[in-house]
Structures are given as structure tokens and as C-alpha cells.
Coordinates of C-alpha atoms and ligand atoms in Angstrom, one line a residue:
X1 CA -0.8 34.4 32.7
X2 CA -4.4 34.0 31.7
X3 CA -5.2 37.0 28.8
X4 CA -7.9 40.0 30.3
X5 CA -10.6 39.8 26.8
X6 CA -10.6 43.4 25.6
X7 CA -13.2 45.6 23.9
X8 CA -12.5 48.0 21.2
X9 CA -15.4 51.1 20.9
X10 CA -14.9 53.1 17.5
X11 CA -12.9 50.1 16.6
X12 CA -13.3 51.4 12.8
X13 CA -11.4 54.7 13.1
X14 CA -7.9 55.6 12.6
X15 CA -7.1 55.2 16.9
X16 CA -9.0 52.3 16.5
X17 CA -7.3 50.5 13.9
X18 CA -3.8 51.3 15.8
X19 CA -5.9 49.7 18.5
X20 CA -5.9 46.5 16.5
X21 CA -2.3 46.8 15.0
X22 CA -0.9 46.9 18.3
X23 CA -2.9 44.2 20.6
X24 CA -2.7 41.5 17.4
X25 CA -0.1 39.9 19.3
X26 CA -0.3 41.4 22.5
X27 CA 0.8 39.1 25.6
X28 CA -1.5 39.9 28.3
X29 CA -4.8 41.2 25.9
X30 CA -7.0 39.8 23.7
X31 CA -9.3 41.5 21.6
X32 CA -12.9 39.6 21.8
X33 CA -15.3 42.5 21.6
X34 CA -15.8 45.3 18.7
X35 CA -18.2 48.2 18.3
X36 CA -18.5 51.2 15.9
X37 CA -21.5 53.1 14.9
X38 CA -24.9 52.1 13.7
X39 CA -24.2 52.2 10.2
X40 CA -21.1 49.3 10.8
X41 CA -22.9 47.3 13.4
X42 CA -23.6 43.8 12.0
X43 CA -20.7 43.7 9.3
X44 CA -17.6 41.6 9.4
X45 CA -15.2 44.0 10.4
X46 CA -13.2 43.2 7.7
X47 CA -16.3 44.9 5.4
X48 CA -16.9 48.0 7.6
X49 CA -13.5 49.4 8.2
X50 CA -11.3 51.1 5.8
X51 CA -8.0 49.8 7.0
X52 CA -5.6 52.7 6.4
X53 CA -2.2 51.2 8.0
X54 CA 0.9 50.1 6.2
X55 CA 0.6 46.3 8.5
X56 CA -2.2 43.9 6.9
X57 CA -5.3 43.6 8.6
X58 CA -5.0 40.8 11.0
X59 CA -7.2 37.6 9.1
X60 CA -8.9 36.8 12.8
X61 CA -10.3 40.6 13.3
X62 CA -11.3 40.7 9.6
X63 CA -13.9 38.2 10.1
X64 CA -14.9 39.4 13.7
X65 CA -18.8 40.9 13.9
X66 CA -18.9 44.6 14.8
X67 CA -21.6 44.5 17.7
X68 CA -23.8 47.7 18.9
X69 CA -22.3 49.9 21.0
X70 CA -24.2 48.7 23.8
X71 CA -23.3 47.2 26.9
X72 CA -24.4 43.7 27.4
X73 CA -23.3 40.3 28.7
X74 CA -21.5 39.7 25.5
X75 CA -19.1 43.2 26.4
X76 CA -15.7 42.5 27.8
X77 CA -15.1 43.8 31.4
X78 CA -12.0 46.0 30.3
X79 CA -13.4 48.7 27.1
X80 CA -10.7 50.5 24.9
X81 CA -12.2 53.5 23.9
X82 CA -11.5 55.6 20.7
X83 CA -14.7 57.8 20.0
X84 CA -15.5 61.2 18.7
X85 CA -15.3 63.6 21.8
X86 CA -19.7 64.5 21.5
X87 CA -20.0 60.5 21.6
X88 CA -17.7 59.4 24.0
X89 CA -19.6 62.0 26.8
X90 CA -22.4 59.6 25.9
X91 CA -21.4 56.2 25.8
X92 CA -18.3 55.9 27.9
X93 CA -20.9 56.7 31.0
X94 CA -23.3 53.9 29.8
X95 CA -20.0 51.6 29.7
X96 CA -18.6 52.4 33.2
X97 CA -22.1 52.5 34.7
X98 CA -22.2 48.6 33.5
X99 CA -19.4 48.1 35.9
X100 CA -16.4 48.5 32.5
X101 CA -13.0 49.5 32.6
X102 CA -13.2 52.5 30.3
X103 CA -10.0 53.3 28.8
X104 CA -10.6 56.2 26.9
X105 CA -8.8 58.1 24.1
X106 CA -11.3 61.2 23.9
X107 CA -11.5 64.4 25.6
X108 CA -14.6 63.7 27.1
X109 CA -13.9 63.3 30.4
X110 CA -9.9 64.2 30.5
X111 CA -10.5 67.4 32.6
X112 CA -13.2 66.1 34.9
X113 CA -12.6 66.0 38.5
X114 CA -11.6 62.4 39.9
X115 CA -10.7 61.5 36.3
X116 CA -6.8 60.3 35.9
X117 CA -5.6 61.8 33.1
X118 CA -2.2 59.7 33.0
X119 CA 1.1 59.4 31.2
X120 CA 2.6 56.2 33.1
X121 CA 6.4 57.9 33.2
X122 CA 5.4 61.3 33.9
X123 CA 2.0 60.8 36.8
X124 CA 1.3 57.0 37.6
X125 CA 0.0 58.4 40.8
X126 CA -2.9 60.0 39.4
X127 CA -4.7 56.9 39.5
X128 CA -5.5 57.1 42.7
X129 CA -8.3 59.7 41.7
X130 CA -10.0 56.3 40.6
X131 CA -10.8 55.6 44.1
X132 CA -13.3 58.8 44.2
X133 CA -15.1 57.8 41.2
X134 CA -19.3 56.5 41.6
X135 CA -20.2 54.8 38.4
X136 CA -22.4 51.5 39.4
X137 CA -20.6 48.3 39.6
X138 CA -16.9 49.4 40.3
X139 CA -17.4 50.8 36.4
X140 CA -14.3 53.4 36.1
X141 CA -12.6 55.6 33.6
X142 CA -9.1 56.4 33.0
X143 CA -8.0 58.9 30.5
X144 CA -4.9 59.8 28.2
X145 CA -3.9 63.1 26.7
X146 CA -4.8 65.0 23.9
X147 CA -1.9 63.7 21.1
X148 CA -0.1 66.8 20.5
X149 CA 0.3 67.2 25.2
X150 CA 1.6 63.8 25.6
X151 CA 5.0 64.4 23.7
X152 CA 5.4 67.8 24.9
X153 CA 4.9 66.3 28.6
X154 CA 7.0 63.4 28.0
X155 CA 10.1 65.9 27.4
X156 CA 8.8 68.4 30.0
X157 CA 8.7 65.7 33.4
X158 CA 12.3 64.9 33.9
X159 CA 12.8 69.3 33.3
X160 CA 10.0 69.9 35.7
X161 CA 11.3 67.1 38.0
X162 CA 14.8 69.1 38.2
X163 CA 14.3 72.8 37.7
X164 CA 11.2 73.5 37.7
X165 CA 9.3 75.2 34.4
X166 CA 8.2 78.9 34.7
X167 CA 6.8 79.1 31.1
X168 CA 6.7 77.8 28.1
X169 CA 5.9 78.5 24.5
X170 CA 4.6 76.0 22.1
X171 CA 4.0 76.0 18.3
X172 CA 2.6 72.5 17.1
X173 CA 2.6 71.3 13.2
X174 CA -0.1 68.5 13.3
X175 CA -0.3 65.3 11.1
X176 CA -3.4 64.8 9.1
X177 CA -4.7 61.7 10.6
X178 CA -4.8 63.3 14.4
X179 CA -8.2 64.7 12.8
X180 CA -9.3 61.2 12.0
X181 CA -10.8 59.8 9.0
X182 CA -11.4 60.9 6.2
X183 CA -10.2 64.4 8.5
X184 CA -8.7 67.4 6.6
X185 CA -10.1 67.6 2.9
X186 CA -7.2 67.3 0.6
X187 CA -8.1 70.3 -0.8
X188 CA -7.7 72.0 2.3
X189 CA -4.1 70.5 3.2
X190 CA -2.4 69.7 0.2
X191 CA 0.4 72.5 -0.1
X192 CA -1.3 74.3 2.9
X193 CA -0.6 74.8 6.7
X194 CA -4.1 75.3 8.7
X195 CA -3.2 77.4 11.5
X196 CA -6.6 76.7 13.6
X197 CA -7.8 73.4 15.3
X198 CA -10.9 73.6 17.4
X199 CA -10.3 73.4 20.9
X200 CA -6.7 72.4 20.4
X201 CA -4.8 74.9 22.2
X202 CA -6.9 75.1 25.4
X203 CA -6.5 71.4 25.6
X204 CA -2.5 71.4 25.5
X205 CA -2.6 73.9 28.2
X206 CA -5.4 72.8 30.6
X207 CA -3.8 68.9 30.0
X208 CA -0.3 69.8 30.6
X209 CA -0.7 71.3 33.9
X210 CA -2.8 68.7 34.7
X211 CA -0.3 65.8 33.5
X212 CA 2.3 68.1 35.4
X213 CA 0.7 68.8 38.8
X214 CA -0.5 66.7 41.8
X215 CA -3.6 65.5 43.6
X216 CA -5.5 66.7 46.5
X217 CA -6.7 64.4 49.2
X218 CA -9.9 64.3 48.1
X219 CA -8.8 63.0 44.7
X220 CA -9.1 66.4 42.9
X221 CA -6.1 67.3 40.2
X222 CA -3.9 70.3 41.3
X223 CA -2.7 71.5 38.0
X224 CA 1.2 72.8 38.0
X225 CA 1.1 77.0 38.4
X226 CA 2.9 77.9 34.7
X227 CA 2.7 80.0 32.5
X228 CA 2.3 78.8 29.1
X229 CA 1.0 79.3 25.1
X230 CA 0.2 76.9 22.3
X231 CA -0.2 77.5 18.7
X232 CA -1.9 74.7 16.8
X233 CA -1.6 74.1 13.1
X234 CA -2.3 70.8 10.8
X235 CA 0.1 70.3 8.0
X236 CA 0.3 68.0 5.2
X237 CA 2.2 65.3 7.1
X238 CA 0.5 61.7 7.6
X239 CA 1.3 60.8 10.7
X240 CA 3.8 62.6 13.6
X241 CA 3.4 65.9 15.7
X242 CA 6.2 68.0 15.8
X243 CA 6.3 70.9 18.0
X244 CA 8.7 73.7 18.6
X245 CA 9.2 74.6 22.4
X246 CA 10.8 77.3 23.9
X247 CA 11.4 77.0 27.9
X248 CA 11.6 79.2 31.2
X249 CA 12.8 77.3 34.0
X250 CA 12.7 78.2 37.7
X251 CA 16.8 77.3 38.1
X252 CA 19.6 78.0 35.4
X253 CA 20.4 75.0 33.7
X254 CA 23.4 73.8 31.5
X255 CA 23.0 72.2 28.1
X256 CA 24.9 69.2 29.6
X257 CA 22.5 69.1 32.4
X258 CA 18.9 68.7 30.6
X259 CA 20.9 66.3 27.8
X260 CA 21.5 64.2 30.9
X261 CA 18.1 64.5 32.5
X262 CA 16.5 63.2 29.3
X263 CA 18.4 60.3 29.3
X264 CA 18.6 59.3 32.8
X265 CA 14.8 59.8 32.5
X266 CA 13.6 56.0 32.4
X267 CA 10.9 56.0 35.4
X268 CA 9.2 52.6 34.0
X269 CA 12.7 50.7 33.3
X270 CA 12.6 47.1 34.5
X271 CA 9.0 47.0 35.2
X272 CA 8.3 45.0 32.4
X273 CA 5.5 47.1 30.8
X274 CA 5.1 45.5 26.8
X275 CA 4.3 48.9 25.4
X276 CA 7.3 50.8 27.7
X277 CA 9.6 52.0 25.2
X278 CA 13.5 51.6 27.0
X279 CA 14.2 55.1 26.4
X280 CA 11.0 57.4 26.8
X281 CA 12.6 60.5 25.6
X282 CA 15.0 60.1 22.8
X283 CA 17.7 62.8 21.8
X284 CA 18.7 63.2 18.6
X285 CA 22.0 65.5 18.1
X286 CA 21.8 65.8 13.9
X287 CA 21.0 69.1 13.7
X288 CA 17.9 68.6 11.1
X289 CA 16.4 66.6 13.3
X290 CA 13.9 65.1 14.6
X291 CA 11.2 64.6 11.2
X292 CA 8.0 63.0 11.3
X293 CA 8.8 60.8 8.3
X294 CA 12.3 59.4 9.4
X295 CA 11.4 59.3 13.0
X296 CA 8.4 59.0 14.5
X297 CA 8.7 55.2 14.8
X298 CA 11.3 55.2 17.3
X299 CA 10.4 53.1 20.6
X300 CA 8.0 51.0 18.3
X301 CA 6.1 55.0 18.2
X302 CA 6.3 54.8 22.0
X303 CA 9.5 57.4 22.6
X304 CA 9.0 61.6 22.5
X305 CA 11.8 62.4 19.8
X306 CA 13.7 65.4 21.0
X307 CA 16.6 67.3 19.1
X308 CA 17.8 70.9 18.6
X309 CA 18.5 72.2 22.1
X310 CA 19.7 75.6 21.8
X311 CA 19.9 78.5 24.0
X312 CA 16.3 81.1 23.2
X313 CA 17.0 84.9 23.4
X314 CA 13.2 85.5 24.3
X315 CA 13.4 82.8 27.3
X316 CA 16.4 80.2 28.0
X317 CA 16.5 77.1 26.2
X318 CA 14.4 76.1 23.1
X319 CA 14.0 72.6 21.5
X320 CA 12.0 70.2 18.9
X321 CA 9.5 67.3 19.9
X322 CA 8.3 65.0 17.9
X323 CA 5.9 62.1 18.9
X324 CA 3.7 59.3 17.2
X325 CA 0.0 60.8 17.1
X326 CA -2.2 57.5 16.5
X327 CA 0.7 55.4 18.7
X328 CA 2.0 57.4 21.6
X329 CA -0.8 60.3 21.3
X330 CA -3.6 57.6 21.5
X331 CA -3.9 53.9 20.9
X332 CA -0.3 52.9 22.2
X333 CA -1.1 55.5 25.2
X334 CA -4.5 53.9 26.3
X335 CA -2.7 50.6 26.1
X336 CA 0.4 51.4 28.3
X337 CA -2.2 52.8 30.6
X338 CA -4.3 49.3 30.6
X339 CA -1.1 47.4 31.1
X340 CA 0.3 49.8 34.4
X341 CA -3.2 48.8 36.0
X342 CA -3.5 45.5 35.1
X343 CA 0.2 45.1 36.6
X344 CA -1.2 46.7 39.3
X345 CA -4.2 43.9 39.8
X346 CA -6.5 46.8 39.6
X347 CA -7.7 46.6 35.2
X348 CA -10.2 44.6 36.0
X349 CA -13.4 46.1 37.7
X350 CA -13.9 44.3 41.0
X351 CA -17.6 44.2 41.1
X352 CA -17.5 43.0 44.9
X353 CA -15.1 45.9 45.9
X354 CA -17.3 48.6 45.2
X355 CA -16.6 52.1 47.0
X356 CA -13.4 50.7 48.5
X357 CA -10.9 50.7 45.0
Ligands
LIG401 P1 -12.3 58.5 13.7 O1 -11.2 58.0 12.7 O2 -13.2 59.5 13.2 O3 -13.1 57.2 14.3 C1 -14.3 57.4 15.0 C2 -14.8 56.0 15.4 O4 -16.0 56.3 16.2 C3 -15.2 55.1 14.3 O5 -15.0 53.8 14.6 C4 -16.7 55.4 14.2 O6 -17.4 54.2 13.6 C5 -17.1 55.5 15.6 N1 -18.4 56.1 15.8 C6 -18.8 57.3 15.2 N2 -20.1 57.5 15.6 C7 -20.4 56.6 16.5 C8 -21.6 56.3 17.3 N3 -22.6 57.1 17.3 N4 -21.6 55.2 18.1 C9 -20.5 54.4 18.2 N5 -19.3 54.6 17.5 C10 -19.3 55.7 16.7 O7 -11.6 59.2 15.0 P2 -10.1 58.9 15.6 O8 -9.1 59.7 15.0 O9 -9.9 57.4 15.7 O10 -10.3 59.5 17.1 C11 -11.1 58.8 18.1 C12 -10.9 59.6 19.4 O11 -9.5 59.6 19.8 C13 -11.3 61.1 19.3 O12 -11.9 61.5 20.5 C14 -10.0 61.8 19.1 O13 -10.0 63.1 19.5 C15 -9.1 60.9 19.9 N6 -7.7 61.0 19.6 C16 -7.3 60.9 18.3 C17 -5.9 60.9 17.9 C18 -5.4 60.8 16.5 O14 -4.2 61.1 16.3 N7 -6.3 60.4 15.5 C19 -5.0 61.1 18.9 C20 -5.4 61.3 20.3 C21 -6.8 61.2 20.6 P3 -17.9 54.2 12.1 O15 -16.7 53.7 11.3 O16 -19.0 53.1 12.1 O17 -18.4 55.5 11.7

């Protein structure tokens, strides 16, 4: 199979980098493209980033030229996008409007009508909305959630799918690098919890009824009817969101019963998806666990690490989540999206097939 060229914009950030780590050896993609902001554009990559992941920095990427963040003949059809949220409303526009795939990580867009907002296991059919989109030259964008929904939503499908969910109460405890580089001053977090992140609860609500509902007709999202509450705090952990979850669901469920729904849940199994982890939602029955540290690399960072199911006294079940921010909460996500269209015959903007996607 001939490799699609990809482009990486904000290729010097921490989504970015992950970016990088996980397409160095990718089968179907390779990276030709890179962009950051004006004060990177024109360095080596190798000089502008500050490579903040335990993997080397692959030797080819090192000496590749960060371009501007422009589109021009030189930009790859297919753009990977991992941009501050006030950025991304600018240039991701400029980038589908020049006929690009726009696979963005930001929140830009996420909630806009005819955007997909996707998770591949949980609402591959959401990319229909594509179809309704008008940016020139069969330019699109497809979206993936905010990092602290997508692990929550993971573990909340195959319970949806079943019972239905009624409500649902959510307390996160956010890694330090879902706020990007150089993020949360060390001052701030060191032997601290920071119960506020702009913007952050809204977003896990809005996003998972989104991720959770259907789509009209006319390619509009019909968000799930539930109730539900986040709390949002960053603590001093690198890397991994853990949340606690407590659970209403519409019909009475047995331990035994959701055990088996997560692990009968394997909606992408023999599709032969690179970044598809074989077991999207992983149980763990040792009772201190999961923990960001020891776990948050199972499915190559790709699974939603679940343990702890116990019966709530304030609603009926209540459980621990745990999920990869900078793998499955961005970079990773963006990427499994990419390769579900691409398997489709659809990543590639057809320039010709404009208006009829
Ligand atoms: P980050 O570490 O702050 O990186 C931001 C990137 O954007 C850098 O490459 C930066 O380049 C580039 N940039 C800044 N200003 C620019 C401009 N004017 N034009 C072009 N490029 C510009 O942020 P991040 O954590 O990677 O997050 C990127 C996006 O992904 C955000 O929308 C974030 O909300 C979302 N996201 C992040 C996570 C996570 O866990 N970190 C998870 C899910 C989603 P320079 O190096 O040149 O400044």
C-alpha cells in the first residue's frame, strides 16, 4: 500500500511530539510536513522542539525544517492538527479551505454543527456529518475529544449500548502535561491538587453526550438526554487521567453483567486498524487499581483502564477510569481517526468530488 504524506501543525508541543513518537514507524503514514509557530519556523526541528518523551527523537524528524503554518503546494493533503484552542479556530479553517484533511486535536471546532466529534469504537457513524460540511476544495475537519471525555466514553458505550445511562457523576484528577508545555508552574502543582481547569467541565459534559448520541438527517449531532456532573482537578501526575465515576442506569444491572459488557466490548476487532488496541476497555480486578504510573500504557496507551466496580449508595454502581492523555486523549486518538477514514477510502480530500462526499 502506497503511504498517504502527513502533516503535523503544532508539531513542537507535547500532542505534537506524541504525534511523532507514534507515526515514526507507522505503516500506512508518513510524516513529510511540519509546522509550529513563527518563532520555530525555519529551524531544524531537532533545534526548535524541546523533546519531552522517554523514546529518542527519531534522527529523520530531527533534521526536518519546520515550515510556516501556511498552506501551500509544499503542505500534505491529510494535516494532523495539535494547536492551542484560540489558534486552531484560525488556522484549521485556512487548512480545510485549501482543500486538507484536518484532523484536529483542539476544541475549536469539536461542538460545531456538521463537525464529527468521533471515538472510532464508541460513534464511527458520526462521520457522516462530513458530508454537510462547505470548506473549498473538499477541505474537511474531523475532530476528537477533549482527553479527560474520551476515557470516560470509552467505558460508558458498551453501558449505554445495554442499559441505558440516566446520570452520571464524574470527578477527574488530571496529569500535568494535558495543560501542555511548560503547563502548570511547579510551584503551583508540586504537593498541590488544583481543583479548576478552564472550560474543562463543560467540555466533558457537552462532548460526552455528543460522543454518546446520534445524528439528524441533516448531519446535525443529537446529543444523548443525561443527566450528568464533572469536577476537574490537575494533580502532580505526569502523564494519565484518572477519574472516579459514579453511574445511574435506565435498567438494573448485575456486577457480572457490565464486567461482561466491557469485555465483550471489541467493536473494531479484526478490522485491522494499527492504532486499535485488542481490548478497548480493560478491567483490572486488584483492588488499588488502576494508577496512572503502572498503567496507563496498556493497549500501547490505546485501552480506557477500568477497576473498582462497586455498588454507590447515592446512585448504583461506581467505578475508576484511567486513560493515556497525550496517547488515547489526543495524538493516538487523531490517528486512529485518520486510519478508520483512510480504511474507509475517504482520508484523502477528493478534490473532484466536491459537495457529493
Ligand atoms: P502545547 O504543548 O502548548 O503545543 C502547542 C503547539 O502549537 C506548539 O507546537 C506551538 O509551537 C504551536 N503554536 C503556538 N502558537 C502557534 C501559532 N501562532 N501558529 C502555529 N503554531 C503555533 O499544547 P498541546 O498540549 O500539545 O495541545 C495542543 C492541542 O491539543 C490543544 O488544543 C489541547 O487542548 C489539545 N489536547 C491536548 C491534550 C494533552 O493531553 N496535552 C489532550 C487532548 C487535547 P511553538 O513550539 O513554536 O510555540
Amino acid at each position: 500500500m502506497q503511504q498517504v504524506d502527513i502533516g503535523i501543525l503544532g508539531a513542537t508541543g507535547m500532542v505534537g511530539q506524541r504525534f511523532l513518537e507514534l507515526l515514526a514507524n507507522h505503516p500506512w503514514f508518513n510524516v513529510t510536513w511540519l509546522a509550529a509557530s513563527d518563532r520555530s519556523s525555519g529551524k531544524p526541528y531537532g533545534e526548535a522542539v524541546r523533546w519531552k518523551l522517554s523514546t529518542p527523537l527519531p534522527e529523520r524528524y530531527a533534521a526536518m525544517p519546520l515550515s510556516p503554518a501556511v498552506p501551500d503546494e509544499h503542505t500534505p493533503r491529510v494535516i494532523f492538527a495539535a494547536l492551542d484552542t484560540d489558534i486552531a479556530l484560525e488556522l484549521e479553517p485556512r487548512f480545510a479551505n485549501a482543500g486538507c484533511a484536518v484532523i484536529s486535536n483542539s476544541a475549536a471546532f469539536r461542538m460545531e454543527a456538521h463537525t464529527p466529534l468521533v471515538i472510532p469504537e464508541v460513534n464511527e457513524g458520526h462521520l457522516s456529518m462530513v458530508r454537510h460540511q462547505s470548506w473549498a476544495d473538499g477541505g474537511y475537519v474531523v475532530t476528537n475529544p477533549n482527553c479527560s471525555a474520551i476515557g470516560l466514553v470509552l467505558a460508558l458505550k458498551p453501558l449505554e449500548a445495554t442499559f441505558g445511562i440516566e446520570s452520571l457523576f464524574v470527578t477527574t484528577m488530571q496529569a500535568i502535561s494535558g495543560a501542555g508545555y511548560p503547563g502548570v508552574a511547579s510551584l503551583d502543582i508540586l504537593g498541590n491538587v488544583v481543583p479548576f481547569i478552564r472550560n474543562e467541565e463543560e467540555k466533558m459534559v457537552a462532548e460526552t453526550a455528543k460522543l454518546l448520541g446520534g445524528v439528524s438527517d441533516a448531519g446535525e449531532s443529537l446529543p444523548l438526554a443525561l443527566r450528568m456532573t464533572a469536577h476537574c482537578n490537575r494533580v502532580a501526575v505526569e502523564d494519565g487521567h484518572t477519574e472516579s465515576v459514579s453511574i445511574k442506569l435506565r435498567k438494573p444491572a448485575t456486577a457480572e453483567q457490565i464486567l461482561e459488557c466491557w469485555q465483550q466490548f471489541r467493536p473494531l476487532s479484526g478490522r485491522g486498524l494499527p492504532s486499535a488496541p485488542e481490548q478497548p476497555v480493560e478491567y483490572l480486578h486488584a483492588e488499588d487499581r488502576p494508577q496512572p504510573r503502572l498503567d496507563r500504557m496498556r493497549g500501547g496507551g490505546m485501552a480506557s483502564v477500568v477497576g473498582r466496580l462497586r455498588p454507590c449508595t447515592l446512585l448504583d454502581w461506581k467505578f475508576t477510569v484511567l486513560s493515556h492523555n497525550t496517547i488515547r486523549g489526543a495524538a493516538g486518538a487523531a490517528l486512529l481517526n485518520a486510519e478508520l477514514l483512510h480504511q474507509q477510502g475517504r482520508l484523502v480530500p477528493d478534490r473532484a468530488a466536491r459537495g457529493a462526499r
